Amino acid sequence: MAESAYALATDGTRLAFDIHGAGEPLVLLSGQAQDRHMWDLSVPLFAQHFQVIRLDYRGTGNSDKPRDPPYSTRLLAADTIAILNTLDIERAHIYGISLGGRIGQWLGIDYAERLGALVLGATTPGKLGTARDAEANQWLMTGNIQQVATLQYSAAFAAVHPELLIPAPTPPFARRLHYQASEQHDTLDLLATIRAPTLIIHGSDDRINPTANAHLMASRIPNAKLHLLPGAKHGYVDEFRQEAYEIVSDFLI
């Protein structure tokens, strides 16, 4: 793995990132309270054709972990731009999963001139999107690893990849801040302003961010393409990584 490099956010927060491969820049944005290692299985695939940039959000990994200002998906989008500025990258493709997809929406809304293409994976437009069912929500709130695993992966895949069920070492206070940022996200009425070529990719069996959200976003973002992965759950980026890679890379290249 590449060693961490660092950029400074506008408020002085130190942000860790790493780079793999060469080609057009592609920023990979992780899920809620996850560090950049969420992408470990996918990076070797994308690094064949792209300069892959991964970051540790504030509060995660090797980045600083301030308790304020309040975290928001819009703030995390600004942090992403700070890293691109440090690297003197004018335009980059963005691929965000879950919370990363929410951040990607703000990048498309606020920083249109900095985006090549936008990929929104397993995500939602926030408050006005389709909420998860009560059982799935309870399982996530209690944090039982086995229950959460059933929402992420098939039983067969989870059985051979127990390492993927270990939570990222994000401090509890930072997990709460990330959760609050996710809960406050709301872009539904602004999605129509996104001008970057956009691909929406989602598992057909996603109960964490219900699949109806993919259809909703596709109806609001001009000319967005929608691809559903049959049988995939929220963790499609790992379990269906080859298929997802081919879909996303075909869209970007």
PDB file of C-alpha atoms in Angstrom:
ATOM      1  CA  MET A   1       0.000   0.000   0.000  1.00  0.00           C
ATOM      2  CA  ALA A   2       1.135   3.519  -0.723  1.00  0.00           C
ATOM      3  CA  GLU A   3       2.143   5.665   2.205  1.00  0.00           C
ATOM      4  CA  SER A   4      -0.059   8.539   3.280  1.00  0.00           C
ATOM      5  CA  ALA A   5       0.372  11.994   1.821  1.00  0.00           C
ATOM      6  CA  TYR A   6      -1.396  14.974   3.351  1.00  0.00           C
ATOM      7  CA  ALA A   7      -3.412  18.022   2.372  1.00  0.00           C
ATOM      8  CA  LEU A   8      -4.851  20.796   4.514  1.00  0.00           C
ATOM      9  CA  ALA A   9      -8.568  21.541   4.554  1.00  0.00           C
ATOM     10  CA  THR A  10      -9.668  25.169   4.603  1.00  0.00           C
ATOM     11  CA  ASP A  11      -9.990  25.004   8.415  1.00  0.00           C
ATOM     12  CA  GLY A  12      -6.500  23.527   8.824  1.00  0.00           C
ATOM     13  CA  THR A  13      -7.591  19.903   9.299  1.00  0.00           C
ATOM     14  CA  ARG A  14      -4.909  17.548   7.989  1.00  0.00           C
ATOM     15  CA  LEU A  15      -6.323  15.087   5.442  1.00  0.00           C
ATOM     16  CA  ALA A  16      -4.551  11.840   4.550  1.00  0.00           C
ATOM     17  CA  PHE A  17      -4.681  10.321   1.088  1.00  0.00           C
ATOM     18  CA  ASP A  18      -2.770   7.946  -1.149  1.00  0.00           C
ATOM     19  CA  ILE A  19      -2.320   7.432  -4.883  1.00  0.00           C
ATOM     20  CA  HIS A  20      -2.142   4.284  -7.002  1.00  0.00           C
ATOM     21  CA  GLY A  21      -1.632   3.814 -10.727  1.00  0.00           C
ATOM     22  CA  ALA A  22      -1.494   6.335 -13.555  1.00  0.00           C
ATOM     23  CA  GLY A  23      -3.934   7.845 -15.997  1.00  0.00           C
ATOM     24  CA  GLU A  24      -6.919  10.129 -15.618  1.00  0.00           C
ATOM     25  CA  PRO A  25      -7.512  11.012 -11.930  1.00  0.00           C
ATOM     26  CA  LEU A  26     -10.227   9.007 -10.193  1.00  0.00           C
ATOM     27  CA  VAL A  27     -11.186   9.811  -6.593  1.00  0.00           C
ATOM     28  CA  LEU A  28     -12.716   6.949  -4.590  1.00  0.00           C
ATOM     29  CA  LEU A  29     -14.956   8.055  -1.708  1.00  0.00           C
ATOM     30  CA  SER A  30     -15.735   5.546   1.038  1.00  0.00           C
ATOM     31  CA  GLY A  31     -18.853   4.829   3.069  1.00  0.00           C
ATOM     32  CA  GLN A  32     -19.891   6.282   6.403  1.00  0.00           C
ATOM     33  CA  ALA A  33     -17.113   6.327   9.028  1.00  0.00           C
ATOM     34  CA  GLN A  34     -14.912   4.221   6.724  1.00  0.00           C
ATOM     35  CA  ASP A  35     -11.303   5.022   5.913  1.00  0.00           C
ATOM     36  CA  ARG A  36      -9.678   4.624   2.514  1.00  0.00           C
ATOM     37  CA  HIS A  37      -8.986   0.921   3.060  1.00  0.00           C
ATOM     38  CA  MET A  38     -12.638   0.210   2.302  1.00  0.00           C
ATOM     39  CA  TRP A  39     -11.454   0.189  -1.327  1.00  0.00           C
ATOM     40  CA  ASP A  40      -8.560  -2.264  -0.883  1.00  0.00           C
ATOM     41  CA  LEU A  41     -10.082  -4.973  -3.081  1.00  0.00           C
ATOM     42  CA  SER A  42     -11.028  -2.569  -5.872  1.00  0.00           C
ATOM     43  CA  VAL A  43      -7.913  -0.389  -6.101  1.00  0.00           C
ATOM     44  CA  PRO A  44      -5.797  -2.929  -8.052  1.00  0.00           C
ATOM     45  CA  LEU A  45      -8.527  -3.069 -10.691  1.00  0.00           C
ATOM     46  CA  PHE A  46      -8.980   0.668 -11.154  1.00  0.00           C
ATOM     47  CA  ALA A  47      -5.239   1.392 -10.929  1.00  0.00           C
ATOM     48  CA  GLN A  48      -4.782  -0.470 -14.215  1.00  0.00           C
ATOM     49  CA  HIS A  49      -6.275   2.496 -16.075  1.00  0.00           C
ATOM     50  CA  PHE A  50      -6.563   5.431 -13.658  1.00  0.00           C
ATOM     51  CA  GLN A  51      -4.580   7.505 -11.202  1.00  0.00           C
ATOM     52  CA  VAL A  52      -6.562   6.360  -8.175  1.00  0.00           C
ATOM     53  CA  ILE A  53      -6.775   8.784  -5.248  1.00  0.00           C
ATOM     54  CA  ARG A  54      -8.195   7.544  -1.950  1.00  0.00           C
ATOM     55  CA  LEU A  55      -8.679   9.644   1.149  1.00  0.00           C
ATOM     56  CA  ASP A  56      -9.296   9.230   4.832  1.00  0.00           C
ATOM     57  CA  TYR A  57     -12.196  11.499   5.712  1.00  0.00           C
ATOM     58  CA  ARG A  58     -11.705  13.823   8.664  1.00  0.00           C
ATOM     59  CA  GLY A  59     -12.341  11.659  11.701  1.00  0.00           C
ATOM     60  CA  THR A  60     -11.008   8.476  10.071  1.00  0.00           C
ATOM     61  CA  GLY A  61      -7.738   6.725   9.305  1.00  0.00           C
ATOM     62  CA  ASN A  62      -4.638   8.895   9.357  1.00  0.00           C
ATOM     63  CA  SER A  63      -6.528  12.181   8.979  1.00  0.00           C
ATOM     64  CA  ASP A  64      -7.069  14.599  11.856  1.00  0.00           C
ATOM     65  CA  LYS A  65     -10.135  13.956  13.972  1.00  0.00           C
ATOM     66  CA  PRO A  66     -11.597  17.303  14.999  1.00  0.00           C
ATOM     67  CA  ARG A  67     -14.856  17.387  16.945  1.00  0.00           C
ATOM     68  CA  ASP A  68     -16.006  20.616  15.287  1.00  0.00           C
ATOM     69  CA  PRO A  69     -17.172  22.289  13.170  1.00  0.00           C
ATOM     70  CA  PRO A  70     -20.134  19.893  12.741  1.00  0.00           C
ATOM     71  CA  TYR A  71     -19.420  17.403   9.982  1.00  0.00           C
ATOM     72  CA  SER A  72     -21.563  17.598   6.870  1.00  0.00           C
ATOM     73  CA  THR A  73     -21.480  15.949   3.471  1.00  0.00           C
ATOM     74  CA  ARG A  74     -20.909  19.400   1.970  1.00  0.00           C
ATOM     75  CA  LEU A  75     -17.883  19.940   4.238  1.00  0.00           C
ATOM     76  CA  LEU A  76     -16.482  16.545   3.237  1.00  0.00           C
ATOM     77  CA  ALA A  77     -16.909  17.544  -0.415  1.00  0.00           C
ATOM     78  CA  ALA A  78     -14.848  20.676   0.268  1.00  0.00           C
ATOM     79  CA  ASP A  79     -12.203  18.469   1.914  1.00  0.00           C
ATOM     80  CA  THR A  80     -12.046  16.406  -1.277  1.00  0.00           C
ATOM     81  CA  ILE A  81     -11.444  19.543  -3.324  1.00  0.00           C
ATOM     82  CA  ALA A  82      -8.644  20.532  -0.923  1.00  0.00           C
ATOM     83  CA  ILE A  83      -6.850  17.299  -1.812  1.00  0.00           C
ATOM     84  CA  LEU A  84      -7.288  17.910  -5.548  1.00  0.00           C
ATOM     85  CA  ASN A  85      -5.910  21.423  -5.050  1.00  0.00           C
ATOM     86  CA  THR A  86      -2.866  20.052  -3.248  1.00  0.00           C
ATOM     87  CA  LEU A  87      -2.238  17.729  -6.190  1.00  0.00           C
ATOM     88  CA  ASP A  88      -2.834  20.511  -8.756  1.00  0.00           C
ATOM     89  CA  ILE A  89      -5.576  18.415 -10.345  1.00  0.00           C
ATOM     90  CA  GLU A  90      -8.094  20.591 -12.157  1.00  0.00           C
ATOM     91  CA  ARG A  91     -10.576  17.841 -13.020  1.00  0.00           C
ATOM     92  CA  ALA A  92     -11.138  14.327 -11.712  1.00  0.00           C
ATOM     93  CA  HIS A  93     -13.674  11.557 -11.965  1.00  0.00           C
ATOM     94  CA  ILE A  94     -15.515  10.895  -8.698  1.00  0.00           C
ATOM     95  CA  TYR A  95     -16.801   7.492  -7.535  1.00  0.00           C
ATOM     96  CA  GLY A  96     -18.523   7.531  -4.178  1.00  0.00           C
ATOM     97  CA  ILE A  97     -20.164   4.700  -2.278  1.00  0.00           C
ATOM     98  CA  SER A  98     -22.998   5.276   0.240  1.00  0.00           C
ATOM     99  CA  LEU A  99     -21.885   8.354   2.244  1.00  0.00           C
ATOM    100  CA  GLY A 100     -19.286   8.847  -0.479  1.00  0.00           C
ATOM    101  CA  GLY A 101     -22.111   9.056  -2.992  1.00  0.00           C
ATOM    102  CA  ARG A 102     -23.745  11.789  -0.936  1.00  0.00           C
ATOM    103  CA  ILE A 103     -20.443  13.670  -0.950  1.00  0.00           C
ATOM    104  CA  GLY A 104     -20.239  13.076  -4.693  1.00  0.00           C
ATOM    105  CA  GLN A 105     -23.620  14.744  -5.147  1.00  0.00           C
ATOM    106  CA  TRP A 106     -22.298  17.932  -3.514  1.00  0.00           C
ATOM    107  CA  LEU A 107     -19.204  17.786  -5.693  1.00  0.00           C
ATOM    108  CA  GLY A 108     -21.456  17.685  -8.729  1.00  0.00           C
ATOM    109  CA  ILE A 109     -23.595  20.539  -7.397  1.00  0.00           C
ATOM    110  CA  ASP A 110     -20.922  22.873  -5.993  1.00  0.00           C
ATOM    111  CA  TYR A 111     -17.838  22.048  -8.069  1.00  0.00           C
ATOM    112  CA  ALA A 112     -19.097  21.183 -11.534  1.00  0.00           C
ATOM    113  CA  GLU A 113     -15.978  22.573 -13.190  1.00  0.00           C
ATOM    114  CA  ARG A 114     -13.771  20.174 -11.211  1.00  0.00           C
ATOM    115  CA  LEU A 115     -15.534  16.974 -12.268  1.00  0.00           C
ATOM    116  CA  GLY A 116     -14.989  14.740 -15.241  1.00  0.00           C
ATOM    117  CA  ALA A 117     -17.668  12.123 -14.617  1.00  0.00           C
ATOM    118  CA  LEU A 118     -19.600  11.178 -11.481  1.00  0.00           C
ATOM    119  CA  VAL A 119     -20.456   7.691 -10.236  1.00  0.00           C
ATOM    120  CA  LEU A 120     -22.948   7.369  -7.381  1.00  0.00           C
ATOM    121  CA  GLY A 121     -22.952   3.932  -5.785  1.00  0.00           C
ATOM    122  CA  ALA A 122     -25.455   2.531  -3.266  1.00  0.00           C
ATOM    123  CA  THR A 123     -26.455   5.979  -2.101  1.00  0.00           C
ATOM    124  CA  THR A 124     -29.444   8.273  -1.552  1.00  0.00           C
ATOM    125  CA  PRO A 125     -30.376  11.957  -1.916  1.00  0.00           C
ATOM    126  CA  GLY A 126     -30.908  12.102   1.839  1.00  0.00           C
ATOM    127  CA  LYS A 127     -33.890  13.108   3.936  1.00  0.00           C
ATOM    128  CA  LEU A 128     -36.447  13.018   1.134  1.00  0.00           C
ATOM    129  CA  GLY A 129     -35.304   9.701  -0.270  1.00  0.00           C
ATOM    130  CA  THR A 130     -36.720   6.252   0.511  1.00  0.00           C
ATOM    131  CA  ALA A 131     -35.880   5.234   4.100  1.00  0.00           C
ATOM    132  CA  ARG A 132     -34.640   1.765   5.020  1.00  0.00           C
ATOM    133  CA  ASP A 133     -37.062  -0.659   6.637  1.00  0.00           C
ATOM    134  CA  ALA A 134     -37.391  -0.776  10.423  1.00  0.00           C
ATOM    135  CA  GLU A 135     -35.651  -4.150  10.840  1.00  0.00           C
ATOM    136  CA  ALA A 136     -32.605  -3.119   8.806  1.00  0.00           C
ATOM    137  CA  ASN A 137     -32.426   0.159  10.696  1.00  0.00           C
ATOM    138  CA  GLN A 138     -32.522  -1.644  14.057  1.00  0.00           C
ATOM    139  CA  TRP A 139     -29.767  -4.030  13.002  1.00  0.00           C
ATOM    140  CA  LEU A 140     -27.554  -1.132  11.980  1.00  0.00           C
ATOM    141  CA  MET A 141     -28.234   0.755  15.200  1.00  0.00           C
ATOM    142  CA  THR A 142     -27.384  -2.218  17.433  1.00  0.00           C
ATOM    143  CA  GLY A 143     -24.275  -2.977  15.400  1.00  0.00           C
ATOM    144  CA  ASN A 144     -24.509  -6.773  15.604  1.00  0.00           C
ATOM    145  CA  ILE A 145     -21.840  -7.940  13.162  1.00  0.00           C
ATOM    146  CA  GLN A 146     -23.746 -10.983  11.944  1.00  0.00           C
ATOM    147  CA  GLN A 147     -26.939  -9.042  11.326  1.00  0.00           C
ATOM    148  CA  VAL A 148     -25.097  -6.222   9.557  1.00  0.00           C
ATOM    149  CA  ALA A 149     -23.286  -8.816   7.444  1.00  0.00           C
ATOM    150  CA  THR A 150     -26.613 -10.040   6.064  1.00  0.00           C
ATOM    151  CA  LEU A 151     -27.327  -6.491   4.876  1.00  0.00           C
ATOM    152  CA  GLN A 152     -23.935  -6.174   3.189  1.00  0.00           C
ATOM    153  CA  TYR A 153     -23.212  -9.542   1.580  1.00  0.00           C
ATOM    154  CA  SER A 154     -24.552 -12.953   0.717  1.00  0.00           C
ATOM    155  CA  ALA A 155     -23.966 -15.556   3.429  1.00  0.00           C
ATOM    156  CA  ALA A 156     -21.516 -17.447   1.216  1.00  0.00           C
ATOM    157  CA  PHE A 157     -19.393 -14.355   0.528  1.00  0.00           C
ATOM    158  CA  ALA A 158     -19.399 -13.237   4.172  1.00  0.00           C
ATOM    159  CA  ALA A 159     -18.282 -16.705   5.267  1.00  0.00           C
ATOM    160  CA  VAL A 160     -15.084 -16.548   3.214  1.00  0.00           C
ATOM    161  CA  HIS A 161     -14.363 -12.860   3.875  1.00  0.00           C
ATOM    162  CA  PRO A 162     -14.719 -12.384   7.647  1.00  0.00           C
ATOM    163  CA  GLU A 163     -12.119  -9.582   7.500  1.00  0.00           C
ATOM    164  CA  LEU A 164     -14.653  -7.384   5.707  1.00  0.00           C
ATOM    165  CA  LEU A 165     -16.966  -7.548   8.714  1.00  0.00           C
ATOM    166  CA  ILE A 166     -14.438  -5.875  11.029  1.00  0.00           C
ATOM    167  CA  PRO A 167     -15.386  -2.188  11.461  1.00  0.00           C
ATOM    168  CA  ALA A 168     -12.850   0.478  10.550  1.00  0.00           C
ATOM    169  CA  PRO A 169     -10.967   1.771  13.636  1.00  0.00           C
ATOM    170  CA  THR A 170     -12.886   5.048  13.671  1.00  0.00           C
ATOM    171  CA  PRO A 171     -13.354   6.607  17.150  1.00  0.00           C
ATOM    172  CA  PRO A 172     -16.934   6.477  18.480  1.00  0.00           C
ATOM    173  CA  PHE A 173     -17.265  10.270  18.552  1.00  0.00           C
ATOM    174  CA  ALA A 174     -16.239  10.455  14.889  1.00  0.00           C
ATOM    175  CA  ARG A 175     -18.706   7.703  13.998  1.00  0.00           C
ATOM    176  CA  ARG A 176     -21.442   9.838  15.550  1.00  0.00           C
ATOM    177  CA  LEU A 177     -20.316  12.883  13.586  1.00  0.00           C
ATOM    178  CA  HIS A 178     -20.345  10.892  10.354  1.00  0.00           C
ATOM    179  CA  TYR A 179     -23.781   9.506  11.168  1.00  0.00           C
ATOM    180  CA  GLN A 180     -25.113  13.015  11.800  1.00  0.00           C
ATOM    181  CA  ALA A 181     -23.619  14.226   8.517  1.00  0.00           C
ATOM    182  CA  SER A 182     -25.322  11.402   6.686  1.00  0.00           C
ATOM    183  CA  GLU A 183     -28.668  11.968   8.410  1.00  0.00           C
ATOM    184  CA  GLN A 184     -28.649  15.682   7.600  1.00  0.00           C
ATOM    185  CA  HIS A 185     -27.839  15.190   3.916  1.00  0.00           C
ATOM    186  CA  ASP A 186     -30.479  16.617   1.591  1.00  0.00           C
ATOM    187  CA  THR A 187     -29.846  17.280  -2.109  1.00  0.00           C
ATOM    188  CA  LEU A 188     -33.028  16.070  -3.790  1.00  0.00           C
ATOM    189  CA  ASP A 189     -34.109  19.504  -5.011  1.00  0.00           C
ATOM    190  CA  LEU A 190     -30.602  20.284  -6.301  1.00  0.00           C
ATOM    191  CA  LEU A 191     -29.881  17.084  -8.235  1.00  0.00           C
ATOM    192  CA  ALA A 192     -31.207  18.674 -11.427  1.00  0.00           C
ATOM    193  CA  THR A 193     -28.263  21.108 -11.342  1.00  0.00           C
ATOM    194  CA  ILE A 194     -25.677  18.325 -11.740  1.00  0.00           C
ATOM    195  CA  ARG A 195     -24.124  18.580 -15.197  1.00  0.00           C
ATOM    196  CA  ALA A 196     -21.370  15.970 -15.017  1.00  0.00           C
ATOM    197  CA  PRO A 197     -22.019  12.723 -16.893  1.00  0.00           C
ATOM    198  CA  THR A 198     -23.469  10.558 -14.129  1.00  0.00           C
ATOM    199  CA  LEU A 199     -23.724   6.816 -13.570  1.00  0.00           C
ATOM    200  CA  ILE A 200     -25.870   5.474 -10.743  1.00  0.00           C
ATOM    201  CA  ILE A 201     -24.969   1.921  -9.711  1.00  0.00           C
ATOM    202  CA  HIS A 202     -26.872   0.058  -7.019  1.00  0.00           C
ATOM    203  CA  GLY A 203     -27.540  -3.458  -5.771  1.00  0.00           C
ATOM    204  CA  SER A 204     -31.042  -4.728  -6.476  1.00  0.00           C
ATOM    205  CA  ASP A 205     -31.261  -6.140  -2.916  1.00  0.00           C
ATOM    206  CA  ASP A 206     -29.836  -3.187  -0.977  1.00  0.00           C
ATOM    207  CA  ARG A 207     -31.745  -2.677   2.302  1.00  0.00           C
ATOM    208  CA  ILE A 208     -29.276  -0.217   3.845  1.00  0.00           C
ATOM    209  CA  ASN A 209     -29.906   2.362   1.116  1.00  0.00           C
ATOM    210  CA  PRO A 210     -33.038   0.991  -0.561  1.00  0.00           C
ATOM    211  CA  THR A 211     -32.826   0.568  -4.306  1.00  0.00           C
ATOM    212  CA  ALA A 212     -35.774   2.916  -4.884  1.00  0.00           C
ATOM    213  CA  ASN A 213     -33.324   5.749  -4.216  1.00  0.00           C
ATOM    214  CA  ALA A 214     -31.350   4.838  -7.341  1.00  0.00           C
ATOM    215  CA  HIS A 215     -34.450   5.239  -9.483  1.00  0.00           C
ATOM    216  CA  LEU A 216     -35.302   8.516  -7.734  1.00  0.00           C
ATOM    217  CA  MET A 217     -31.868  10.013  -8.352  1.00  0.00           C
ATOM    218  CA  ALA A 218     -31.838   8.819 -11.951  1.00  0.00           C
ATOM    219  CA  SER A 219     -35.132  10.645 -12.513  1.00  0.00           C
ATOM    220  CA  ARG A 220     -33.687  13.912 -11.140  1.00  0.00           C
ATOM    221  CA  ILE A 221     -30.119  14.052 -12.521  1.00  0.00           C
ATOM    222  CA  PRO A 222     -30.128  15.080 -16.199  1.00  0.00           C
ATOM    223  CA  ASN A 223     -29.251  12.202 -18.550  1.00  0.00           C
ATOM    224  CA  ALA A 224     -28.076   9.970 -15.685  1.00  0.00           C
ATOM    225  CA  LYS A 225     -27.472   6.323 -16.500  1.00  0.00           C
ATOM    226  CA  LEU A 226     -28.768   3.691 -14.068  1.00  0.00           C
ATOM    227  CA  HIS A 227     -27.315   0.205 -13.610  1.00  0.00           C
ATOM    228  CA  LEU A 228     -28.715  -2.268 -11.085  1.00  0.00           C
ATOM    229  CA  LEU A 229     -26.677  -5.303 -10.053  1.00  0.00           C
ATOM    230  CA  PRO A 230     -29.095  -8.249  -9.718  1.00  0.00           C
ATOM    231  CA  GLY A 231     -28.840  -9.960  -6.346  1.00  0.00           C
ATOM    232  CA  ALA A 232     -26.325  -7.483  -4.954  1.00  0.00           C
ATOM    233  CA  LYS A 233     -26.632  -5.934  -1.498  1.00  0.00           C
ATOM    234  CA  HIS A 234     -25.057  -2.806  -0.029  1.00  0.00           C
ATOM    235  CA  GLY A 235     -21.566  -4.293  -0.152  1.00  0.00           C
ATOM    236  CA  TYR A 236     -21.614  -4.835  -3.905  1.00  0.00           C
ATOM    237  CA  VAL A 237     -18.283  -3.002  -4.251  1.00  0.00           C
ATOM    238  CA  ASP A 238     -16.598  -6.047  -2.682  1.00  0.00           C
ATOM    239  CA  GLU A 239     -18.804  -9.007  -3.561  1.00  0.00           C
ATOM    240  CA  PHE A 240     -19.462  -7.874  -7.143  1.00  0.00           C
ATOM    241  CA  ARG A 241     -16.220  -5.978  -7.546  1.00  0.00           C
ATOM    242  CA  GLN A 242     -15.212  -7.340 -10.966  1.00  0.00           C
ATOM    243  CA  GLU A 243     -18.629  -6.694 -12.482  1.00  0.00           C
ATOM    244  CA  ALA A 244     -18.866  -3.263 -10.836  1.00  0.00           C
ATOM    245  CA  TYR A 245     -15.365  -2.368 -11.991  1.00  0.00           C
ATOM    246  CA  GLU A 246     -16.196  -3.250 -15.585  1.00  0.00           C
ATOM    247  CA  ILE A 247     -19.423  -1.210 -15.517  1.00  0.00           C
ATOM    248  CA  VAL A 248     -17.783   1.829 -13.952  1.00  0.00           C
ATOM    249  CA  SER A 249     -14.592   1.737 -16.017  1.00  0.00           C
ATOM    250  CA  ASP A 250     -16.570   1.329 -19.262  1.00  0.00           C
ATOM    251  CA  PHE A 251     -18.538   4.413 -18.289  1.00  0.00           C
ATOM    252  CA  LEU A 252     -15.445   6.459 -17.439  1.00  0.00           C
ATOM    253  CA  ILE A 253     -13.158   5.503 -20.303  1.00  0.00           C
TER     254      ILE A 253
END
